[in-house]
Coordinates of C-alpha atoms in Angstrom, one line a residue:
X904 CA 0.1 -0.1 0.0
X905 CA 1.6 3.5 -1.2
X906 CA 1.7 6.0 1.7
X907 CA 0.8 9.6 1.7
X908 CA 2.3 11.9 4.5
X909 CA -0.4 14.9 6.0
X910 CA 0.9 17.2 3.8
X911 CA 1.7 15.9 1.1
X912 CA -2.2 14.8 1.5
X913 CA -2.8 18.2 2.3
X914 CA -1.6 19.6 -0.9
X915 CA -3.3 17.1 -3.0
X916 CA -6.5 17.9 -2.0
X917 CA -5.7 21.4 -2.7
X918 CA -4.7 21.2 -5.8
X919 CA -7.8 18.3 -6.7
X920 CA -10.4 21.1 -5.3
X921 CA -8.9 24.1 -7.3
X922 CA -8.0 22.4 -10.4
X923 CA -11.5 19.8 -10.3
X924 CA -12.3 20.7 -13.9
X925 CA -8.7 19.6 -15.2
X926 CA -6.6 17.3 -15.9
X927 CA -4.3 17.2 -13.7
X928 CA -1.5 14.1 -13.3
X929 CA 1.3 13.3 -10.4
X930 CA 4.5 12.4 -11.9
X931 CA 8.4 12.3 -11.6
X932 CA 11.1 11.4 -8.5
X933 CA 7.8 11.7 -6.5
X934 CA 5.9 8.9 -7.4
X935 CA 8.8 7.1 -8.0
X936 CA 9.9 7.2 -4.3
X937 CA 6.0 6.4 -3.1
X938 CA 6.6 3.0 -4.5
X939 CA 9.9 3.0 -2.9
X940 CA 8.9 4.2 1.2
X941 CA 11.2 7.5 0.0
X942 CA 10.6 10.7 1.7
X943 CA 10.1 12.7 -1.3
X944 CA 9.0 16.6 -1.2
X945 CA 9.5 17.4 -4.8
X946 CA 6.6 17.2 -6.8
X947 CA 5.9 17.2 -10.7
X948 CA 2.2 17.6 -12.3
X949 CA 0.9 17.7 -15.6
X950 CA -1.6 19.8 -16.7
X951 CA -4.3 20.2 -19.6
X952 CA -5.1 23.1 -20.1
X953 CA -2.4 24.6 -18.5
X954 CA -3.9 28.5 -17.4
X955 CA -1.4 30.6 -15.9
X956 CA -4.5 32.8 -13.8
X957 CA -5.2 29.5 -12.1
X958 CA -1.9 28.6 -10.4
X959 CA -1.5 31.6 -9.3
X960 CA -4.6 32.0 -8.0
X961 CA -3.3 28.4 -6.0
X962 CA -0.4 29.6 -5.9
X963 CA -2.0 32.1 -3.4
X964 CA -4.2 29.6 -1.6
X965 CA -1.9 28.2 0.4
X966 CA -0.1 30.7 1.1
X967 CA 3.4 30.2 -1.3
X968 CA 5.4 31.9 -4.8
X969 CA 6.0 31.0 -8.4
X970 CA 7.8 32.0 -10.7
X971 CA 8.8 30.6 -14.0
X972 CA 11.5 27.3 -14.0
X973 CA 11.1 27.6 -17.6
X974 CA 8.4 30.4 -20.0
X975 CA 9.2 29.1 -23.1
X976 CA 7.8 25.6 -22.1
X977 CA 5.5 27.0 -19.2
X978 CA 7.3 24.4 -16.9
X979 CA 6.4 27.0 -13.2
X980 CA 7.2 26.2 -9.8
X981 CA 5.1 26.3 -6.6
X982 CA 7.0 26.9 -3.0
X983 CA 5.1 26.0 -0.8
X984 CA 5.8 25.9 3.5
X985 CA 3.8 23.9 5.5
X986 CA 4.9 23.7 8.6
X987 CA 8.4 23.4 8.9
X988 CA 8.7 21.8 5.7
X989 CA 9.7 23.5 2.7
X990 CA 7.7 21.3 -0.8
X991 CA 8.5 22.0 -4.8
X992 CA 5.5 21.6 -6.9
X993 CA 6.2 21.8 -10.7
X994 CA 3.4 22.6 -12.9
X995 CA 3.8 21.1 -16.8
X996 CA 1.1 20.9 -20.3
X997 CA 1.7 18.3 -22.0
X998 CA 4.4 18.3 -24.3
X999 CA 2.0 18.5 -27.5
X1000 CA -1.4 19.0 -25.2
X1001 CA -0.4 14.4 -25.3
X1002 CA -0.4 12.6 -22.5
X1003 CA 1.6 9.6 -23.4
X1004 CA 3.7 12.0 -25.9
X1005 CA 4.8 13.9 -22.2
X1006 CA 5.7 10.7 -20.4
X1007 CA 7.8 9.3 -22.3
X1008 CA 9.3 12.2 -23.1
X1009 CA 11.9 11.6 -19.7
X1010 CA 15.0 10.7 -19.0
X1011 CA 13.8 7.1 -17.8
X1012 CA 11.1 4.7 -16.8
X1013 CA 11.0 4.5 -13.2
X1014 CA 10.0 8.2 -13.4
X1015 CA 7.2 7.4 -16.0
X1016 CA 4.9 6.1 -13.8
X1017 CA 1.5 9.0 -13.7
X1018 CA -1.4 9.2 -10.5
X1019 CA -4.3 10.4 -12.7
X1020 CA -5.4 12.5 -9.4
X1021 CA -9.0 12.4 -10.3
X1022 CA -9.7 8.8 -9.2
X1023 CA -5.6 8.0 -8.1
X1024 CA -5.9 5.9 -11.0
X1025 CA -1.8 4.7 -11.9
X1026 CA -0.3 5.2 -15.5
X1027 CA 2.6 3.4 -17.0
X1028 CA 2.6 2.5 -20.4
X1029 CA 6.4 1.8 -20.1
X1030 CA 6.2 0.0 -17.7
X1031 CA 8.0 1.5 -15.3
X1032 CA 6.9 -0.5 -11.9
X1033 CA 8.2 -3.5 -13.0
X1034 CA 12.0 -1.9 -14.1
X1035 CA 11.5 -0.4 -10.4
X1036 CA 10.5 -4.0 -8.0
X1037 CA 13.4 -5.3 -10.3
X1038 CA 15.7 -2.5 -9.4
X1039 CA 16.6 -0.9 -13.2
X1040 CA 17.7 2.0 -14.8
X1041 CA 16.2 1.7 -17.9
X1042 CA 15.8 5.1 -20.7
X1043 CA 12.6 6.0 -22.6
X1044 CA 13.5 6.2 -25.6
X1045 CA 16.9 6.3 -27.5
X1046 CA 16.7 9.6 -28.3
X1047 CA 16.6 10.1 -24.0
X1048 CA 20.5 11.2 -23.7
X1049 CA 21.0 13.1 -26.4
X1050 CA 18.1 15.2 -26.0
X1051 CA 19.8 16.4 -22.2
X1052 CA 23.2 14.6 -22.3
X1053 CA 23.4 14.9 -18.1
X1054 CA 20.5 12.4 -18.1
X1055 CA 24.1 9.6 -17.9
X1056 CA 25.1 11.1 -14.9
X1057 CA 21.8 10.8 -13.9
X1058 CA 21.6 7.2 -14.6
X1059 CA 24.5 6.8 -12.9
X1060 CA 22.9 8.7 -9.5
X1061 CA 20.3 6.6 -8.8
X1062 CA 22.7 3.5 -9.5
X1063 CA 24.4 5.4 -6.4
X1064 CA 21.7 6.3 -4.4
X1065 CA 19.2 4.0 -5.4
X1066 CA 21.8 0.9 -5.2
X1067 CA 19.4 0.4 -8.8
X1068 CA 21.3 -1.3 -12.0
X1069 CA 22.2 0.6 -15.1
X1070 CA 21.0 -1.8 -17.3
X1071 CA 22.2 -3.6 -20.5
X1072 CA 20.8 -1.4 -23.1
X1073 CA 21.1 1.2 -21.1
X1074 CA 24.2 1.1 -20.9
X1075 CA 25.3 0.4 -24.3
X1076 CA 23.5 4.0 -25.0
X1077 CA 25.6 6.0 -22.0
X1078 CA 29.4 4.8 -23.8
X1079 CA 27.6 5.7 -27.3
X1080 CA 26.8 9.5 -26.5
X1081 CA 28.6 9.5 -24.4
X1082 CA 30.9 12.3 -25.8
X1083 CA 27.7 14.7 -26.0
X1084 CA 27.9 15.4 -21.9
X1085 CA 30.9 18.2 -23.6
X1086 CA 28.1 20.1 -24.3
X1087 CA 26.7 20.5 -20.8
X1088 CA 27.5 23.2 -18.5
X1089 CA 29.5 23.2 -16.2
X1090 CA 28.0 23.8 -13.3
X1091 CA 25.5 21.3 -13.4
X1092 CA 28.1 18.1 -14.0
X1093 CA 29.1 20.0 -11.1
X1094 CA 26.2 19.3 -8.9
X1095 CA 25.4 16.3 -10.7
X1096 CA 28.8 14.8 -9.4
X1097 CA 28.3 15.8 -5.2
X1098 CA 24.7 13.8 -6.0
X1099 CA 26.6 10.5 -7.3
X1100 CA 28.8 10.8 -4.1
X1101 CA 25.2 10.6 -2.1
X1102 CA 25.7 7.9 -2.1
X1103 CA 27.3 5.6 0.5
X1104 CA 29.4 3.6 -1.2
X1105 CA 30.2 4.7 -4.9
X1106 CA 33.3 3.6 -6.0
X1107 CA 32.0 0.4 -8.3
X1108 CA 30.3 3.9 -9.3
X1109 CA 33.0 5.7 -10.8
X1110 CA 34.1 2.4 -12.2
X1111 CA 31.5 2.1 -14.4
X1112 CA 31.9 5.5 -15.5
X1113 CA 35.6 5.3 -16.5
X1114 CA 34.0 1.2 -18.9
X1115 CA 31.6 3.3 -20.3
X1116 CA 33.8 6.6 -21.3
X1117 CA 32.3 8.7 -18.8
X1118 CA 35.0 10.0 -18.0
X1119 CA 37.4 10.5 -19.4
X1120 CA 34.4 12.8 -20.9
X1121 CA 34.1 14.8 -17.6
X1122 CA 37.3 13.9 -15.9
X1123 CA 39.7 13.3 -18.5
X1124 CA 42.5 13.8 -16.0
X1125 CA 41.3 11.2 -13.5
X1126 CA 40.6 8.7 -16.9
X1127 CA 44.0 8.6 -17.9
X1128 CA 45.2 8.0 -14.9
X1129 CA 44.9 4.3 -16.4
X1130 CA 47.5 4.3 -18.8
X1131 CA 50.6 6.0 -16.2
X1132 CA 52.9 2.7 -14.9
X1133 CA 53.2 2.0 -11.1
X1134 CA 55.9 1.1 -9.0
X1135 CA 55.7 -0.1 -5.3
X1136 CA 54.4 0.0 -2.4
X1137 CA 51.6 0.4 -5.1
X1138 CA 50.5 -3.1 -7.1
X1139 CA 48.7 -1.6 -9.8
X1140 CA 48.1 1.7 -11.7
X1141 CA 47.2 5.0 -9.9
X1142 CA 43.1 5.0 -11.6
X1143 CA 42.5 1.6 -10.0
X1144 CA 44.2 3.1 -6.8
X1145 CA 42.3 6.0 -6.7
X1146 CA 39.2 4.0 -6.9
X1147 CA 40.5 1.5 -4.0
X1148 CA 41.3 4.4 -2.2
X1149 CA 37.6 6.1 -2.7
X1150 CA 35.7 1.9 -1.0
X1151 CA 38.4 3.1 1.7
X1152 CA 36.8 6.2 2.3
X1153 CA 33.4 5.2 1.5
X1154 CA 34.2 2.6 5.0
X1155 CA 35.6 4.8 6.9
X1156 CA 32.6 6.5 7.0
X1157 CA 29.6 3.8 7.2
X1158 CA 32.0 2.2 10.0
X1159 CA 32.3 6.1 11.6
X1160 CA 31.5 5.0 14.9
X1161 CA 32.9 1.7 15.0
X1162 CA 36.9 2.3 14.3
X1163 CA 36.3 5.9 15.7
X1164 CA 34.4 5.7 18.7
X1165 CA 34.8 8.4 21.2
X1166 CA 36.1 10.4 18.8
X1167 CA 33.5 9.6 16.1
X1168 CA 30.8 12.4 17.1
X1169 CA 33.0 15.3 16.2
X1170 CA 34.4 13.9 12.7
X1171 CA 30.7 13.3 12.3
X1172 CA 30.1 17.3 12.9
X1173 CA 32.3 18.1 11.2
X1174 CA 31.6 15.8 7.9
X1175 CA 28.3 18.1 7.8
X1176 CA 29.6 21.3 7.0
X1177 CA 27.9 23.2 4.1
X1178 CA 30.1 23.3 1.5
X1179 CA 28.5 24.4 -1.4
X1180 CA 25.0 24.3 -1.4
X1181 CA 23.5 21.9 0.4
X1182 CA 26.2 19.6 0.0
X1183 CA 28.9 18.5 2.6
X1184 CA 32.4 17.9 3.1
X1185 CA 31.4 14.6 3.4
X1186 CA 31.6 14.6 -0.8
X1187 CA 34.3 17.3 -0.8
X1188 CA 36.2 14.5 0.9
X1189 CA 35.8 11.9 -1.5
X1190 CA 35.9 14.4 -4.4
X1191 CA 40.0 14.3 -3.1
X1192 CA 40.4 11.3 -2.8
X1193 CA 39.3 10.9 -6.8
X1194 CA 41.4 13.9 -7.4
X1195 CA 44.3 13.5 -5.2
X1196 CA 47.1 11.4 -7.5
X1197 CA 46.3 13.5 -10.9
X1198 CA 49.3 14.2 -11.4
X1199 CA 51.0 11.5 -11.1
X1200 CA 50.1 12.0 -14.6
X1201 CA 53.6 13.6 -14.9
X1202 CA 55.7 10.6 -13.9
X1203 CA 59.8 9.9 -14.2
X1204 CA 61.7 6.6 -14.4
X1205 CA 64.6 5.9 -13.6
X1206 CA 67.5 4.4 -15.0
X1207 CA 66.9 1.7 -12.7
X1208 CA 63.7 1.5 -14.5
X1209 CA 61.8 2.5 -11.5
X1210 CA 59.2 4.5 -11.4
X1211 CA 58.5 7.7 -9.3
X1212 CA 55.8 10.2 -9.1
X1213 CA 57.6 13.0 -8.1
X1214 CA 55.7 16.2 -7.2
X1215 CA 52.7 14.7 -7.7
X1216 CA 51.0 16.0 -5.0
X1217 CA 52.2 19.8 -6.0
X1218 CA 51.1 19.5 -9.8
X1219 CA 47.7 17.5 -8.6
X1220 CA 46.9 20.9 -7.1
X1221 CA 47.4 23.2 -9.5
X1222 CA 45.3 21.1 -11.5
X1223 CA 42.7 21.4 -10.0
X1224 CA 42.2 25.2 -10.1
X1225 CA 41.6 24.3 -14.7
X1226 CA 39.1 20.9 -12.7
X1227 CA 37.2 24.2 -11.2
X1228 CA 36.5 26.4 -13.9
X1229 CA 35.2 23.8 -16.0
X1230 CA 33.0 22.7 -13.3
X1231 CA 32.0 25.9 -11.7
X1232 CA 33.5 25.6 -8.3
X1233 CA 33.3 28.2 -5.6
X1234 CA 36.3 29.6 -4.4
X1235 CA 36.1 27.6 -1.0
X1236 CA 35.7 24.2 -2.5
X1237 CA 38.8 24.8 -5.4
X1238 CA 41.1 26.1 -1.9
X1239 CA 39.7 23.1 -0.2
X1240 CA 40.8 20.6 -2.9
X1241 CA 44.3 22.1 -3.6
X1242 CA 44.8 21.9 -0.5
X1243 CA 44.1 18.9 0.6
X1244 CA 45.4 16.7 -2.8
X1245 CA 48.3 19.5 -1.9
X1246 CA 49.0 17.6 1.6
X1247 CA 48.1 14.3 0.8
X1248 CA 51.4 13.4 1.7
X1249 CA 52.1 15.3 4.5
X1250 CA 50.5 12.7 7.5
X1251 CA 52.7 9.9 5.8
X1252 CA 55.7 11.4 6.7
X1253 CA 55.0 12.1 10.1
X1254 CA 53.9 7.8 10.5
X1255 CA 56.5 7.0 8.8
X1256 CA 58.9 9.1 10.6
X1257 CA 57.7 9.0 14.3
X1258 CA 57.3 12.5 13.6
X1259 CA 55.5 15.8 15.4
X1260 CA 51.6 15.1 15.2
X1261 CA 51.3 19.0 15.9
X1262 CA 52.9 19.7 12.5
X1263 CA 50.0 18.6 10.9
X1264 CA 47.7 20.1 12.7
X1265 CA 48.8 23.1 12.6
X1266 CA 49.3 23.1 8.8
X1267 CA 46.4 22.0 8.2
X1268 CA 44.0 23.8 11.3
X1269 CA 40.2 24.0 10.7
X1270 CA 41.2 21.1 7.7
X1271 CA 42.6 18.1 9.6
X1272 CA 40.8 15.7 10.1
X1273 CA 39.8 15.8 6.2
X1274 CA 43.4 15.4 5.6
X1275 CA 43.3 12.5 8.0
X1276 CA 40.9 10.9 6.2
X1277 CA 42.0 11.6 2.9
X1278 CA 45.5 10.1 3.8
X1279 CA 44.2 6.7 6.1
X1280 CA 41.9 6.6 2.6
X1281 CA 45.1 6.7 0.3
X1282 CA 47.4 4.6 2.9
X1283 CA 45.6 1.7 3.4
X1284 CA 44.3 1.0 -0.3
X1285 CA 48.2 0.3 -0.5
X1286 CA 49.2 -0.6 3.3
X1287 CA 46.8 -3.1 5.6
X1288 CA 49.2 -2.0 8.7
X1289 CA 46.5 -1.2 11.1
X1290 CA 47.9 0.5 13.5
X1291 CA 47.5 3.6 11.5
X1292 CA 44.0 4.1 12.5
X1293 CA 45.8 5.0 15.9
X1294 CA 48.5 7.4 14.5
X1295 CA 44.9 9.2 12.3
X1296 CA 43.2 9.0 16.3
X1297 CA 46.0 10.4 17.9
X1298 CA 46.3 13.3 15.3
X1299 CA 42.1 13.6 16.1
X1300 CA 42.5 14.0 18.9
X1301 CA 45.3 16.7 19.1
X1302 CA 43.1 19.0 17.3
X1303 CA 40.5 18.9 18.8
X1304 CA 42.3 19.9 21.9
X1305 CA 44.2 22.4 20.7
X1306 CA 41.6 23.8 18.1
X1307 CA 40.1 26.7 20.0
X1308 CA 43.3 28.1 21.8
X1309 CA 44.8 30.7 20.6
X1310 CA 48.5 32.7 21.1
X1311 CA 48.4 34.0 24.6
X1312 CA 49.9 37.7 23.0
X1313 CA 48.2 39.2 19.9
X1314 CA 50.0 40.3 16.4
X1315 CA 50.2 43.9 17.7
X1316 CA 51.3 42.6 21.4
X1317 CA 54.0 41.2 20.4
X1318 CA 55.0 44.3 17.5
X1319 CA 55.0 46.6 20.9
X1320 CA 57.1 44.6 23.1
X1321 CA 59.5 43.9 20.8
X1322 CA 59.7 46.9 18.9
X1323 CA 58.9 44.5 15.7
X1324 CA 57.1 46.3 12.6
X1325 CA 54.5 44.4 10.9
X1326 CA 56.4 41.7 8.8
X1327 CA 55.7 37.1 8.4
X1328 CA 57.8 37.6 10.9
X1329 CA 55.0 38.8 13.5
X1330 CA 52.8 35.6 12.1
X1331 CA 55.7 33.1 12.4
X1332 CA 56.7 34.2 16.5
X1333 CA 52.6 33.9 16.9
X1334 CA 52.9 30.5 15.3
X1335 CA 55.8 29.0 17.5
X1336 CA 54.2 30.5 20.9
X1337 CA 50.8 28.8 20.1
X1338 CA 52.7 26.0 19.5
X1339 CA 54.7 25.9 23.1
X1340 CA 51.5 27.4 24.1
X1341 CA 50.4 23.6 22.6
X1342 CA 52.7 21.7 24.5
X1343 CA 52.6 23.0 27.5
X1344 CA 56.3 24.9 27.4
X1345 CA 53.9 28.2 27.6
X1346 CA 51.8 29.2 30.8
X1347 CA 50.7 32.3 30.9
X1348 CA 51.9 35.8 28.9
X1349 CA 55.3 36.9 31.5
X1350 CA 56.0 32.7 29.9
X1351 CA 55.0 33.6 26.2
X1352 CA 57.8 36.9 26.4
X1353 CA 61.0 35.4 27.9
X1354 CA 60.0 32.3 25.1
X1355 CA 59.4 35.1 22.2
X1356 CA 63.2 37.0 24.0
X1357 CA 65.1 33.3 23.4
X1358 CA 63.9 32.7 20.1
X1359 CA 64.6 36.4 19.0
X1360 CA 68.6 36.0 20.2
X1361 CA 69.1 32.6 18.5
X1362 CA 70.7 33.3 15.3
X1363 CA 68.8 31.1 12.7
X1364 CA 65.7 33.6 13.7
X1365 CA 68.2 37.1 13.1
X1366 CA 68.7 35.5 10.0
X1367 CA 64.8 34.9 8.7
X1368 CA 65.1 39.0 10.2
X1369 CA 67.3 40.4 7.7

């Protein structure tokens, strides 16, 4: 039995009451999710005849806000709030006033199931219910992907988020038409990639995108890694390593409580931080994993025929500039991705050399947890030494303990006390002071002054000052 919550019942009752003489049909993702028992606040309606004045009146009845999404196609949206929830109601007339033509011009059969609101009869000409029950993603027609190539990525999104399989014929259509993604605006691709990554397990999705020639269109920097040779400790090419790393990261996300124990709530809070629209660090770190090794395209083979990837982290960080421009990333997204890729090896050096974990915290600051998760995904896809988890947890513990600590002396106080002019050295002294506070060496203002005096007497500092 299909279940409608009370707020949706209210919306549908109001629509039936207002458009009682018209043909109005509920279609699309809401109906799909209704069958799957999933919540969806976006409702799509086909309405005939299309009467803008009547839609305006309806918007007033339910205290909604009405606007055109596409004036030429008469595609209208009404946003309405009921209690603490927001709903989007989209209305469009059937193409050529033909309901069946309107239904089959949709993207996938699972999104074509239609309910006539007059008598709640189900209309299903493309057997969408069958595909829904069998977990199939099936294009409506051979033209579906050409009419809107972004539907190619939507197929992978539905596969990721619903756990459905893309059927064989649709895979052939995707492979044949992947090149048309070049015509899609970067910001639309950007949004779909985030939506794909909202799925809990997506590494196999990216592998399938590569196999179907989609990856080389939307992210050639990653696809090209298939042709890069590998060297120990790697046992696969960088592309397969990247997909494996993403799988490890998603495993860490899934078992967050079991792996990180008392730190899991703070990590979850960090992951839920918004970075773009409704998307979060959780998805952005996945993108960082996908991009962390793209700089390996500039590899080097020595006289012993050994492959090296010297400086790939710096090159990869620079390559993100082009990707950011292509995908229309925000400044925050771009800067964070560049930072994570540039420093993704840094924790590995500290771990290998038993170095000072505090250095990671001071370098990455509020991005410490993001980097540690990227490091773990990269490291565990190559090495199976579980002790690295203890290292990661200790870095996170240090970060959580020290993140709110401020230097006892401000920059202005340092300049005044030591008669210094504004310069990068003031920041250097503040960093040294903060690290001393973090280690418990300095606990008061007097100790801070004494500590900085000793640093300023040091020969290496005088060289910096010059």
